[in-house]
Amino acid sequence: MSAATPTRAPHSDLPTGHRPAESRVGAGLFDPGQLLRSLPDACRKLDPRVMVKSPVMFVVLVGSVLTTVFSFKDPGDWFGWTISAWLWLTVIFANLAEAVAEGRGKAQADTLRKAKTDTVARRLTGAGEERVAGTELRIGDRVVCEAGDIIPGDGDVVEGVASVDESAITGESAPVIRESGGDRSAVTGGTKVLSDRIVVKITTKPGETFIDRMISLVEGAARQKTPNEIALNILLASLTIVFLLAVATLPPLADYAGTHLTMVVLVALLVCLIPTTIGALLSAIGIAGMDRLVQRNVLAMSGRAVEAAGDVSTLLLDKTGTITLGNRQAAEFVPVAGTTEAEVADAAQLSSLADETPEGRSVVVLAKEKYGLRERHQGELAGAEWIAFTAQTRMSGVDVDGRRIRKGAAGSVVAWVVEQGGVVSGDAGALTDRISGAGGTPLLVAVEDADGARVLGVIHLKDVVKEGMRERFDELRRMGIRTVMITGDNPLTAKAIAEEAGVDDFLAEATPEDKMALIKREQAGGKLVAMTGDGTNDAPALAQADVGVAMNTGTSAAKEAGNMVDLDSDPTKLIEIVEIGKQLLITRGALTTFSIANDVAKYFAIIPALFAAVYPGLDRLNIMNLSSPDSAILSAVIFNALIIIALVPLALRGVRYRPMSADRMLRRNLGIYGIGGLIAPFIGIKIIDLLISLIPGIG
């Protein structure tokens, strides 16, 4: 974020949970109704051109076709037809997992489409205004928007200030302020102006607006496979080829042993041995990861960004509005020798009544809460002459009851006291230096009365660290993530805030070049870097970072540079994004572990059943004591299909992430999903075998 952080939008500090419930589309977890709604999409995905993108499931599709063909050759073979039916169900269940994940995104996209309206724009020309359709606007056009108008396209405010309703995009009912200049000038097409008048410079072509991109992304149409996902796909394809070659060697072996393996049996064996479980759920896991971000009102421009968030090792966080509340607050009144705290508090409160800055308001509140002074108002003091705070004088005050009271920056107040013929005591300078050295901001309070002009004391202003930030940074440290605070403050102030908040390091007096240099240094050491930003001067660093989260309240340049956009404009959400990224990686690893362990267990179901009659010694491996070879194969195929559906909720919800070391996480995965993957098939296949054995003519 920029060093001079702008005033936040009225709702920017609200937590995610404060958004209207109906706006959080897709927040509900998996339910059976979603299966039924997604079933048509799952069937449409049987197109080989779609299936070939998943090598494992493409092999299952080819196997389903082959078993169906061979079943037609022997219509009376119930075993062939049953195996074919369950293989088709396996493919459909795999597609269903992806369709359900995509369906959750489509619900969000439908909500966004409601924000797209055919608007009429008031385009400025040399002769005045002309009314044109919003679709006719081009980059560089300037349009006028007044209260009640729908903003016709994405752009930047170049003139005026207005209150804008962005609830169609963010789900937040509170309006936000958009104004020319600064870091809060970007507006989005489809949002509504509630008050005042602004001139907007269009920055995107029709059909390429922010909402259009959001719709495409949340529907999954623009989702690209991540490097980790591609690598896992290659591994799964390699395992599939290995098992394909292994199964191809079985017919000669069976013929030599005096038995015969049909094509239906060979296909069933291959499908049960290849990693179909993770192959079926892999795409759904990636889509669900992006969906979890959408639920938190974060738009990821690519799946790669979500995955990178899980591997982030350095986190750059802006101080103002992220680590601190955003405005300096009065913390204490420190009197000089010969003056009491009560005198300083009384004078500070009076001199701040005309100061409408957040700092001035905090002085009034502190005097009331800590010193019991009743909050006074300007109208109560008859004949008072109020001096408002200005950037030129850097002071505020009041002339009342024969007294002249001033409060402001140390240099300005000292100059005023000297100008009135007074003398500044030595301890005033010492107090000022002490507060500055502690990272605070000193304001002097002075008075001129019958005793002359003098300094009464010092107001200590300090940045207030948000509650719970130290605990969150401790949690990030347990994740192995290094936190760096970025601020435009001087090193002394930055050091004090960094120590209080508990960050690992800080960068003071940061310029855009400094941020870029820091990110490149971290990346040169093999680390992935995440940062937030909202200003045009943040754009280079956002583009350089592996995870760049732009605030929706920021400029168009920042949103274009980042690979994520936080629609709530809450900088602390970067911590949640990292957790979601780690959850995505952990979910993928856990289900891969389960799938491979699952396949190992199926060996004990199928191989002994196939060859026990020829090689009686193999019967010792038939530890499940399955009733017959046909029942063993059919039970394994049915279990293989049903386990996919059983794991869909976990793939969509994600495995819960807990901060822990990599070796401990590996042990946890092996203990839960590895052992679970071994045990589940034994139990499931045995239960299915018992049920099958009850069917006359089969068992």
XYZ file of C-alpha atoms in Angstrom:
699
model
C 0.000 0.000 0.000
C 1.115 3.530 -0.490
C 3.151 5.290 2.118
C 0.514 7.980 2.453
C -2.425 5.666 2.986
C -5.753 7.282 2.083
C -8.811 7.399 4.257
C -10.480 4.023 4.279
C -13.944 3.401 2.918
C -16.608 3.401 5.638
C -16.985 -0.374 5.601
C -13.438 -1.437 4.876
C -12.718 -2.547 8.439
C -15.812 -4.709 8.755
C -15.031 -8.401 9.017
C -16.189 -10.736 6.306
C -18.928 -12.111 8.496
C -20.703 -8.727 8.494
C -21.653 -9.005 4.850
C -25.291 -9.830 4.182
C -25.779 -13.589 4.310
C -27.517 -13.712 0.954
C -24.469 -12.168 -0.717
C -22.147 -14.960 0.290
C -23.132 -17.228 -2.556
C -21.633 -20.667 -2.500
C -20.822 -20.490 1.163
C -22.861 -23.590 1.909
C -21.047 -26.902 1.979
C -21.766 -29.895 -0.206
C -25.349 -31.171 -0.112
C -27.147 -33.978 -2.009
C -29.197 -31.439 -3.969
C -26.003 -30.202 -5.583
C -25.371 -33.685 -6.951
C -28.702 -33.748 -8.731
C -28.295 -30.222 -10.112
C -24.796 -31.033 -11.369
C -25.640 -34.431 -12.891
C -26.451 -33.072 -16.399
C -23.097 -31.254 -16.478
C -21.343 -34.442 -15.371
C -22.881 -36.344 -18.286
C -21.902 -33.619 -20.768
C -18.298 -33.977 -19.592
C -18.212 -37.537 -20.991
C -17.031 -35.956 -24.244
C -13.626 -37.598 -24.954
C -12.202 -34.163 -25.843
C -12.909 -33.110 -22.255
C -11.957 -36.399 -20.626
C -8.535 -36.581 -22.292
C -7.427 -33.669 -20.059
C -7.487 -36.153 -17.168
C -5.389 -39.153 -18.284
C -6.528 -41.443 -15.459
C -10.230 -40.902 -16.011
C -9.763 -41.058 -19.792
C -8.423 -44.601 -19.342
C -11.493 -45.435 -17.241
C -13.726 -44.010 -19.999
C -11.995 -46.143 -22.647
C -12.322 -49.160 -20.353
C -16.040 -48.475 -19.899
C -16.519 -48.409 -23.666
C -14.563 -51.672 -24.097
C -16.471 -53.574 -21.407
C -19.749 -52.330 -22.863
C -18.783 -53.559 -26.328
C -17.792 -56.994 -24.987
C -21.006 -57.170 -22.970
C -23.016 -56.651 -26.160
C -21.181 -59.650 -27.636
C -22.433 -61.778 -24.736
C -25.778 -60.264 -23.687
C -26.391 -62.976 -21.118
C -23.245 -62.205 -19.123
C -24.598 -60.416 -16.030
C -21.056 -59.944 -14.710
C -19.941 -58.016 -17.816
C -23.002 -55.771 -17.756
C -22.640 -55.082 -14.026
C -18.943 -54.219 -14.350
C -19.727 -51.932 -17.332
C -22.456 -50.150 -15.420
C -20.209 -49.445 -12.431
C -17.329 -48.318 -14.631
C -19.640 -45.790 -16.294
C -20.781 -44.676 -12.851
C -17.121 -44.262 -11.844
C -16.557 -41.886 -14.765
C -19.780 -39.981 -14.065
C -18.983 -39.709 -10.345
C -15.563 -38.290 -11.223
C -17.171 -35.725 -13.526
C -19.777 -35.043 -10.862
C -17.089 -33.976 -8.389
C -15.821 -31.375 -10.849
C -19.343 -30.338 -11.882
C -20.372 -29.768 -8.254
C -17.279 -27.619 -7.670
C -17.995 -25.617 -10.825
C -21.674 -25.323 -9.920
C -20.808 -23.488 -6.717
C -18.894 -20.946 -8.806
C -21.748 -20.613 -11.296
C -24.068 -19.578 -8.486
C -21.703 -16.700 -7.745
C -21.513 -15.891 -11.471
C -25.314 -15.692 -11.678
C -25.271 -13.125 -8.895
C -22.646 -11.108 -10.754
C -24.648 -11.209 -13.997
C -27.450 -9.388 -12.210
C -25.044 -6.495 -11.810
C -24.609 -6.261 -15.587
C -27.186 -3.974 -17.083
C -27.515 -2.297 -20.432
C -26.707 1.241 -19.368
C -26.884 4.526 -21.232
C -23.718 6.582 -20.788
C -23.416 10.378 -20.816
C -20.209 10.731 -22.808
C -18.409 14.085 -22.765
C -17.568 15.649 -26.109
C -16.106 18.957 -27.146
C -19.614 20.361 -27.531
C -20.984 19.010 -24.246
C -22.620 15.635 -23.582
C -24.061 12.886 -25.751
C -26.042 9.828 -24.731
C -24.627 6.528 -26.025
C -25.043 2.862 -25.142
C -22.514 1.603 -22.606
C -21.350 -0.992 -25.137
C -20.172 1.806 -27.445
C -17.699 3.249 -24.954
C -14.017 2.975 -25.736
C -10.848 3.307 -23.671
C -10.178 6.978 -22.928
C -13.826 8.118 -23.164
C -15.020 10.351 -20.342
C -18.507 9.929 -18.950
C -20.536 11.873 -16.410
C -22.301 10.010 -13.590
C -24.633 11.651 -11.085
C -26.802 10.408 -8.212
C -28.939 7.479 -9.371
C -26.793 6.671 -12.442
C -25.297 3.250 -13.107
C -21.589 3.520 -13.909
C -21.397 2.245 -17.516
C -17.872 0.775 -17.467
C -14.664 0.300 -15.517
C -12.587 3.425 -15.105
C -10.966 6.003 -12.858
C -12.592 9.090 -11.369
C -10.834 12.111 -12.866
C -13.121 14.784 -11.462
C -15.323 15.055 -8.378
C -16.171 12.811 -5.439
C -19.205 10.584 -4.934
C -20.719 7.889 -2.750
C -21.021 4.606 -4.688
C -23.071 1.474 -3.988
C -20.864 -1.562 -4.770
C -23.065 -4.157 -3.068
C -23.669 -5.981 -6.367
C -19.971 -6.878 -6.403
C -18.820 -6.942 -2.792
C -22.062 -7.910 -1.055
C -21.419 -5.039 1.380
C -24.436 -2.768 1.763
C -22.516 0.252 3.071
C -21.575 2.727 0.304
C -17.964 3.646 -0.429
C -16.365 6.942 -1.379
C -14.752 7.321 -4.792
C -12.811 10.472 -5.632
C -10.341 11.800 -8.156
C -6.664 11.457 -7.356
C -5.178 9.236 -4.685
C -5.699 5.511 -4.335
C -9.504 5.376 -4.219
C -10.339 6.525 -7.713
C -11.214 3.219 -9.404
C -14.877 2.491 -10.172
C -16.470 -0.661 -11.548
C -19.086 -0.893 -14.277
C -22.504 -1.931 -12.964
C -22.159 -0.117 -9.633
C -24.467 2.774 -8.734
C -23.706 6.393 -7.836
C -25.680 7.403 -4.742
C -24.719 11.054 -4.390
C -22.869 13.942 -6.011
C -21.305 14.034 -9.482
C -18.151 12.421 -10.899
C -16.436 12.257 -14.272
C -15.081 8.788 -15.081
C -12.355 7.984 -17.611
C -13.075 4.561 -19.157
C -10.128 2.136 -18.879
C -11.521 -1.128 -20.361
C -13.216 -2.307 -23.539
C -16.819 -3.583 -23.520
C -16.868 -7.287 -22.649
C -13.555 -7.023 -20.802
C -14.800 -5.269 -17.692
C -13.998 -6.392 -14.188
C -17.402 -8.070 -13.821
C -16.947 -9.926 -17.139
C -13.602 -11.231 -15.940
C -15.042 -12.196 -12.573
C -17.862 -14.168 -14.210
C -15.413 -16.044 -16.410
C -13.094 -16.808 -13.521
C -15.635 -17.958 -10.943
C -17.312 -20.208 -13.507
C -13.998 -21.980 -13.950
C -13.819 -21.213 -17.662
C -10.523 -19.392 -17.233
C -9.013 -21.709 -14.611
C -5.586 -22.918 -15.647
C -3.954 -25.949 -14.053
C -1.313 -25.021 -11.508
C 2.300 -26.275 -11.731
C 1.734 -28.573 -8.757
C -1.442 -29.924 -10.334
C 0.315 -30.474 -13.675
C 3.163 -32.325 -11.929
C 0.672 -34.532 -10.089
C -1.160 -35.230 -13.354
C 2.129 -36.353 -14.903
C 2.740 -38.656 -11.923
C -0.758 -40.131 -12.199
C -0.345 -40.633 -15.947
C 2.989 -42.389 -15.328
C 1.434 -44.696 -12.730
C -1.416 -45.430 -15.144
C 1.072 -46.450 -17.857
C 2.974 -48.658 -15.390
C -0.220 -50.436 -14.294
C -1.382 -50.703 -17.901
C 1.850 -52.538 -18.776
C 1.534 -54.683 -15.650
C -2.036 -55.699 -16.494
C -0.989 -56.411 -20.094
C 1.418 -59.089 -18.817
C -1.320 -60.961 -16.942
C -3.090 -62.700 -19.892
C 0.059 -64.655 -20.954
C 0.691 -65.539 -17.316
C -2.893 -66.692 -16.894
C -2.794 -68.742 -20.112
C 0.414 -70.411 -18.947
C -1.235 -71.252 -15.631
C -4.193 -72.794 -17.408
C -6.788 -70.103 -16.679
C -8.303 -67.350 -18.801
C -8.797 -63.648 -18.041
C -11.526 -61.901 -20.035
C -11.241 -58.326 -21.271
C -13.912 -57.304 -18.744
C -11.836 -58.692 -15.874
C -8.630 -57.063 -17.151
C -10.297 -53.670 -17.484
C -11.829 -53.982 -14.015
C -8.416 -54.893 -12.613
C -6.740 -51.930 -14.329
C -9.368 -49.440 -13.133
C -9.065 -50.675 -9.550
C -5.272 -50.476 -9.542
C -4.701 -47.070 -11.161
C -5.134 -44.007 -8.868
C -8.717 -43.249 -9.911
C -9.680 -41.621 -6.601
C -7.252 -38.692 -6.779
C -7.559 -38.602 -10.579
C -11.305 -38.071 -10.176
C -11.018 -35.423 -7.458
C -7.927 -33.486 -8.572
C -9.738 -30.877 -10.656
C -12.503 -30.484 -8.064
C -9.902 -29.753 -5.359
C -8.421 -26.914 -7.441
C -11.806 -25.404 -8.298
C -12.945 -25.670 -4.672
C -9.799 -23.830 -3.550
C -10.709 -20.855 -5.745
C -14.315 -21.143 -4.569
C -13.234 -20.862 -0.934
C -11.587 -17.550 -1.838
C -14.779 -16.394 -3.601
C -16.715 -17.178 -0.415
C -14.419 -14.738 1.363
C -14.917 -12.140 -1.366
C -11.448 -12.614 -2.874
C -11.146 -13.040 -6.628
C -8.143 -15.102 -7.728
C -7.074 -14.347 -11.286
C -5.479 -17.801 -11.594
C -5.295 -21.112 -9.793
C -1.529 -20.659 -9.744
C -1.956 -17.693 -7.386
C -3.994 -19.799 -4.934
C -1.376 -22.536 -4.978
C 1.472 -20.036 -4.622
C -0.272 -18.644 -1.529
C 0.130 -22.050 0.081
C 3.897 -21.962 -0.485
C 4.465 -18.338 0.583
C 7.413 -17.928 2.940
C 7.558 -14.105 3.157
C 4.551 -11.875 3.817
C 4.744 -8.101 3.211
C 2.084 -6.188 5.140
C 1.336 -2.480 5.160
C 1.366 -0.915 8.608
C -1.461 1.592 8.354
C -4.888 -0.021 8.281
C -3.431 -3.531 8.333
C -1.325 -3.856 11.460
C -2.545 -0.632 13.072
C -6.018 0.884 13.153
C -5.009 3.479 10.565
C -5.101 6.707 12.567
C -2.860 7.833 15.390
C -4.643 7.969 18.740
C -3.952 10.054 21.852
C -2.447 7.686 24.444
C -1.450 9.973 27.364
C -1.027 13.561 28.535
C 2.452 14.279 29.919
C 2.811 17.542 31.933
C 5.980 19.635 32.135
C 7.412 20.607 35.528
C 5.018 22.758 37.519
C 1.882 21.564 35.673
C -0.571 18.763 36.444
C -1.999 16.137 34.099
C -5.485 17.516 34.753
C -4.430 20.963 33.501
C -2.911 19.467 30.357
C -6.020 17.327 29.757
C -8.364 20.313 30.159
C -6.350 22.528 27.815
C -5.853 19.698 25.305
C -9.585 18.996 25.162
C -10.521 22.665 24.706
C -7.929 23.202 21.977
C -9.102 20.063 20.128
C -12.787 20.952 19.889
C -12.113 22.725 16.596
C -9.843 19.948 15.324
C -11.915 17.569 13.196
C -9.011 15.261 12.365
C -9.074 11.706 13.814
C -6.166 12.669 16.051
C -8.060 15.689 17.366
C -11.150 13.580 18.087
C -9.020 11.044 19.983
C -7.680 13.823 22.273
C -11.232 14.775 23.250
C -12.137 11.122 23.890
C -9.024 10.458 26.015
C -9.662 13.530 28.172
C -13.221 12.335 28.752
C -12.491 8.655 29.418
C -9.226 8.833 31.387
C -9.605 12.114 33.226
C -13.378 12.295 33.626
C -13.731 15.578 31.755
C -17.201 16.101 30.358
C -17.071 16.396 26.576
C -17.709 20.045 25.768
C -18.994 21.516 22.531
C -18.149 24.729 20.732
C -21.658 26.121 21.220
C -21.374 25.932 25.018
C -18.550 28.478 25.233
C -20.025 31.918 24.618
C -17.687 34.420 23.003
C -15.049 31.816 22.225
C -12.958 32.268 19.097
C -12.084 28.917 17.550
C -8.910 28.250 15.589
C -9.372 25.234 13.318
C -6.495 22.960 12.457
C -4.918 23.629 9.042
C -1.989 22.055 7.236
C -0.317 25.473 7.093
C -0.446 26.360 10.804
C -0.353 22.738 12.043
C -2.194 23.942 15.153
C -5.705 24.206 16.522
C -6.980 26.095 19.557
C -9.389 28.491 21.187
C -9.363 32.002 22.687
C -11.806 32.049 25.628
C -12.136 33.588 29.104
C -8.935 35.604 28.740
C -6.908 32.556 27.768
C -5.396 31.602 24.429
C -4.831 27.841 24.145
C -2.960 26.157 21.310
C -2.213 22.492 20.491
C -0.208 21.167 17.575
C 3.127 20.099 16.119
C 6.071 20.800 18.413
C 7.805 23.259 16.079
C 4.619 25.252 15.426
C 3.646 25.529 19.095
C 7.185 26.463 20.187
C 7.235 29.218 17.534
C 3.835 30.473 18.763
C 4.984 30.583 22.414
C 8.152 32.492 21.478
C 6.100 34.847 19.311
C 3.903 35.642 22.329
C 7.006 36.479 24.364
C 7.033 33.251 26.371
C 9.829 30.833 27.216
C 9.773 27.091 26.489
C 10.982 24.999 29.429
C 13.790 22.526 28.827
C 11.838 19.480 29.909
C 9.307 20.082 27.083
C 12.042 19.296 24.586
C 13.141 16.248 26.587
C 9.584 14.894 26.697
C 9.200 15.466 22.965
C 12.421 13.592 22.238
C 11.427 10.704 24.522
C 8.057 10.228 22.799
C 9.641 10.479 19.340
C 12.295 7.966 20.340
C 9.568 5.539 21.408
C 7.995 5.756 17.960
C 5.189 8.105 18.980
C 4.172 11.529 17.729
C 4.393 14.408 20.253
C 1.948 17.342 20.187
C 2.615 20.311 22.446
C -0.136 22.058 24.425
C 0.481 25.725 25.295
C -1.460 28.564 26.903
C -1.174 32.329 27.128
C -2.874 33.954 30.127
C -2.124 36.477 32.823
C 1.021 34.537 33.724
C 2.347 34.762 30.168
C 2.790 32.215 27.363
C 4.132 28.774 28.286
C 4.008 25.089 27.361
C 1.749 23.028 29.646
C 2.678 19.565 28.451
C 2.826 17.030 25.664
C 0.168 14.807 24.084
C 1.527 11.381 23.139
C -0.011 10.171 19.865
C 0.669 6.598 18.834
C -0.420 4.108 16.215
C -2.699 1.582 17.886
C -1.925 -2.007 16.908
C -5.062 -3.984 16.111
C -6.128 -6.442 18.769
C -4.913 -9.993 18.203
C -2.257 -9.088 15.619
C 0.627 -10.468 17.710
C -1.174 -13.809 18.017
C -1.760 -13.926 14.255
C 1.897 -13.216 13.564
C 2.877 -15.946 16.035
C 0.644 -18.321 14.092
C 2.283 -17.301 10.802
C 5.680 -17.901 12.388
C 4.571 -21.428 13.278
C 3.671 -21.868 9.603
C 7.258 -20.957 8.733
C 6.266 -17.584 7.246
C 8.400 -14.488 7.807
C 6.415 -11.246 8.187
C 7.730 -7.855 7.079
C 5.939 -4.587 7.910
C 6.068 -1.933 5.162
C 5.630 1.690 6.199
C 6.461 5.225 5.177
C 7.209 6.131 8.809
C 10.666 6.953 10.093
C 12.773 4.039 11.397
C 12.183 4.855 15.091
C 8.402 4.812 14.741
C 8.524 1.736 12.527
C 10.723 -0.136 15.023
C 8.379 0.605 17.916
C 5.294 -0.588 16.039
C 7.115 -3.668 14.720
C 8.127 -4.692 18.244
C 4.641 -4.129 19.636
C 2.941 -6.046 16.796
C 5.457 -8.888 16.810
C 6.470 -8.853 13.126
C 9.799 -10.373 12.160
C 11.179 -7.369 10.270
C 10.190 -3.960 8.911
C 10.969 -1.637 6.014
C 10.761 2.041 7.008
C 10.386 5.078 4.727
C 9.512 2.634 1.963
C 9.383 3.813 -1.649
C 8.069 1.749 -4.602
C 11.689 1.013 -5.528
C 12.422 -0.207 -1.986
C 9.453 -2.598 -2.089
C 10.539 -3.992 -5.443
C 14.114 -4.458 -4.235
C 12.939 -6.278 -1.104
C 10.697 -8.646 -3.084
C 13.465 -9.431 -5.580
C 15.927 -10.122 -2.747
C 13.528 -12.575 -1.145
C 12.779 -14.278 -4.468
C 16.477 -14.541 -5.285
C 16.776 -16.656 -2.136
C 14.187 -19.089 -3.466
C 11.275 -17.719 -1.429
C 7.723 -16.983 -2.561
C 6.488 -13.519 -1.570
C 2.961 -12.213 -0.935
C 1.938 -8.583 -0.465
C -1.089 -6.307 -0.481
C -1.473 -2.950 -2.203
C -4.014 -0.377 -3.321
C -2.122 2.461 -4.964
C -0.647 3.050 -8.393
C 2.774 3.192 -6.757
C 2.154 -0.356 -5.457
C 1.541 -1.767 -8.956
C 5.193 -2.691 -9.756
C 5.598 -4.562 -6.458
C 2.214 -6.286 -6.839
C 3.215 -7.485 -10.288
C 6.590 -8.727 -8.999
C 5.173 -10.577 -5.962
C 4.186 -14.222 -6.355
C 0.876 -13.417 -4.654
C -0.217 -9.810 -5.177
C -3.523 -8.945 -3.474
C -4.974 -5.655 -4.738
C -7.671 -3.855 -2.777
C -10.934 -3.290 -4.644
C -10.946 0.285 -3.322
C -7.586 0.864 -4.989
C -6.632 2.111 -8.417
C -7.161 0.270 -11.695
C -3.384 -0.035 -12.063
C -3.122 -1.902 -8.754
C -5.965 -4.280 -9.663
C -4.421 -5.000 -13.049
C -1.005 -5.680 -11.521
C -2.142 -8.076 -8.777
C -3.214 -11.681 -9.306
C -5.918 -11.439 -6.631
C -8.476 -8.751 -5.807
C -9.986 -8.420 -2.340
C -13.515 -7.118 -2.871
C -13.814 -6.191 0.825
C -10.558 -4.201 0.722
C -9.431 -5.731 4.026
C -5.609 -5.937 3.978
C -5.494 -8.423 6.877
C -7.281 -10.948 4.664
C -3.904 -11.785 3.145
C -3.349 -14.016 6.182
C -6.568 -15.937 5.382
C -5.504 -16.249 1.737
C -2.251 -17.910 2.797
C -4.206 -20.332 4.997
C -6.552 -21.208 2.106
C -3.575 -21.819 -0.182
C -2.007 -24.138 2.377
C -5.338 -25.904 2.829
C -5.488 -26.512 -0.935
C -2.029 -28.104 -0.985
C -2.729 -30.175 2.125
C -6.057 -31.403 0.727
C -4.401 -32.471 -2.505
C -1.605 -34.244 -0.616
C -3.989 -35.947 1.826
C -6.270 -37.312 -0.881
C -3.295 -38.422 -2.988
C -1.990 -40.357 0.030
C -5.445 -41.879 0.574
C -5.793 -42.805 -3.105
C -2.430 -44.590 -3.376
C -2.980 -46.446 -0.076
C -6.451 -47.309 -1.321
C -5.021 -48.926 -4.449
C -2.540 -51.001 -2.430
C -5.416 -52.491 -0.405
C -7.258 -53.503 -3.573
C -4.418 -55.851 -4.514
C -5.466 -58.052 -1.608
C -9.023 -58.156 -2.910
C -8.485 -58.880 -6.606
C -5.159 -60.693 -7.195
C -5.782 -63.556 -4.728
C -9.319 -63.990 -6.074
C -8.063 -64.235 -9.659
C -5.258 -66.730 -9.156
C -6.027 -68.598 -5.931
C -7.577 -71.480 -7.869
C -4.394 -71.916 -9.930
C -1.888 -70.974 -7.220
C -3.430 -72.142 -3.917
C -0.684 -70.402 -1.976
C -2.146 -67.020 -2.956
C -5.266 -67.859 -0.964
C -3.323 -66.824 2.134
C -3.451 -63.234 0.816
C -7.237 -63.426 0.596
C -7.411 -62.022 4.134
C -10.891 -60.610 3.474
C -12.127 -64.131 2.705
C -14.209 -62.904 -0.245
C -16.857 -65.313 -1.426
C -15.812 -65.736 -5.084
C -13.525 -64.261 -7.780
C -16.477 -62.565 -9.508
C -17.720 -61.103 -6.239
C -14.213 -59.896 -5.337
C -13.771 -58.057 -8.636
C -17.281 -56.617 -8.609
C -16.973 -55.507 -4.959
C -13.691 -53.726 -5.708
C -15.170 -51.939 -8.744
C -18.257 -50.833 -6.786
C -16.136 -49.612 -3.871
C -13.877 -47.760 -6.314
C -16.874 -45.823 -7.641
C -18.552 -45.135 -4.293
C -15.400 -43.872 -2.560
C -15.206 -41.026 -5.093
C -18.657 -39.774 -4.131
C -17.848 -40.257 -0.447
C -14.782 -38.008 -0.754
C -16.441 -35.215 -2.762
C -17.470 -33.266 0.412
C -13.900 -33.441 1.735
C -12.481 -32.294 -1.614
C -14.857 -29.314 -1.659
C -14.515 -28.384 2.002
C -10.787 -29.049 2.185
C -8.704 -30.698 4.882
C -8.469 -28.467 7.929
C -5.105 -26.726 8.157
C -3.177 -26.524 11.419
C 0.217 -24.806 11.690
C 2.881 -27.504 12.105
C 6.255 -28.555 10.752
C 6.540 -30.399 7.428
C 7.663 -33.694 9.003
C 4.840 -33.598 11.533
C 2.357 -32.858 8.760
C 3.708 -35.819 6.758
C 3.289 -38.119 9.772
C -0.243 -36.810 10.271
C -1.146 -37.414 6.612
C 0.288 -40.925 6.677
C -1.378 -41.675 10.000
C -4.851 -40.468 9.007
C -5.098 -40.713 5.219
C -2.438 -43.365 4.603
C -3.674 -45.851 7.196
C -7.265 -44.792 6.510
C -6.727 -45.459 2.815
C -5.479 -48.958 3.635
C -8.255 -49.849 6.060
C -11.275 -48.351 4.232
C -11.118 -50.729 1.200
C -10.887 -53.819 3.428
C -14.018 -52.791 5.298
C -15.894 -51.423 2.294
C -15.111 -54.269 -0.108
C -15.975 -56.897 2.527
C -19.355 -55.261 3.240
C -20.157 -55.052 -0.482
C -19.054 -58.688 -0.934
C -21.414 -59.799 1.846
C -24.295 -57.921 0.224
C -23.503 -59.393 -3.208
C -23.327 -62.901 -1.771
C -26.934 -62.533 -0.648
C -28.109 -62.106 -4.258
C -29.257 -65.488 -5.653
C -27.082 -66.786 -8.484
C -24.201 -64.415 -7.753
C -22.802 -65.236 -4.364
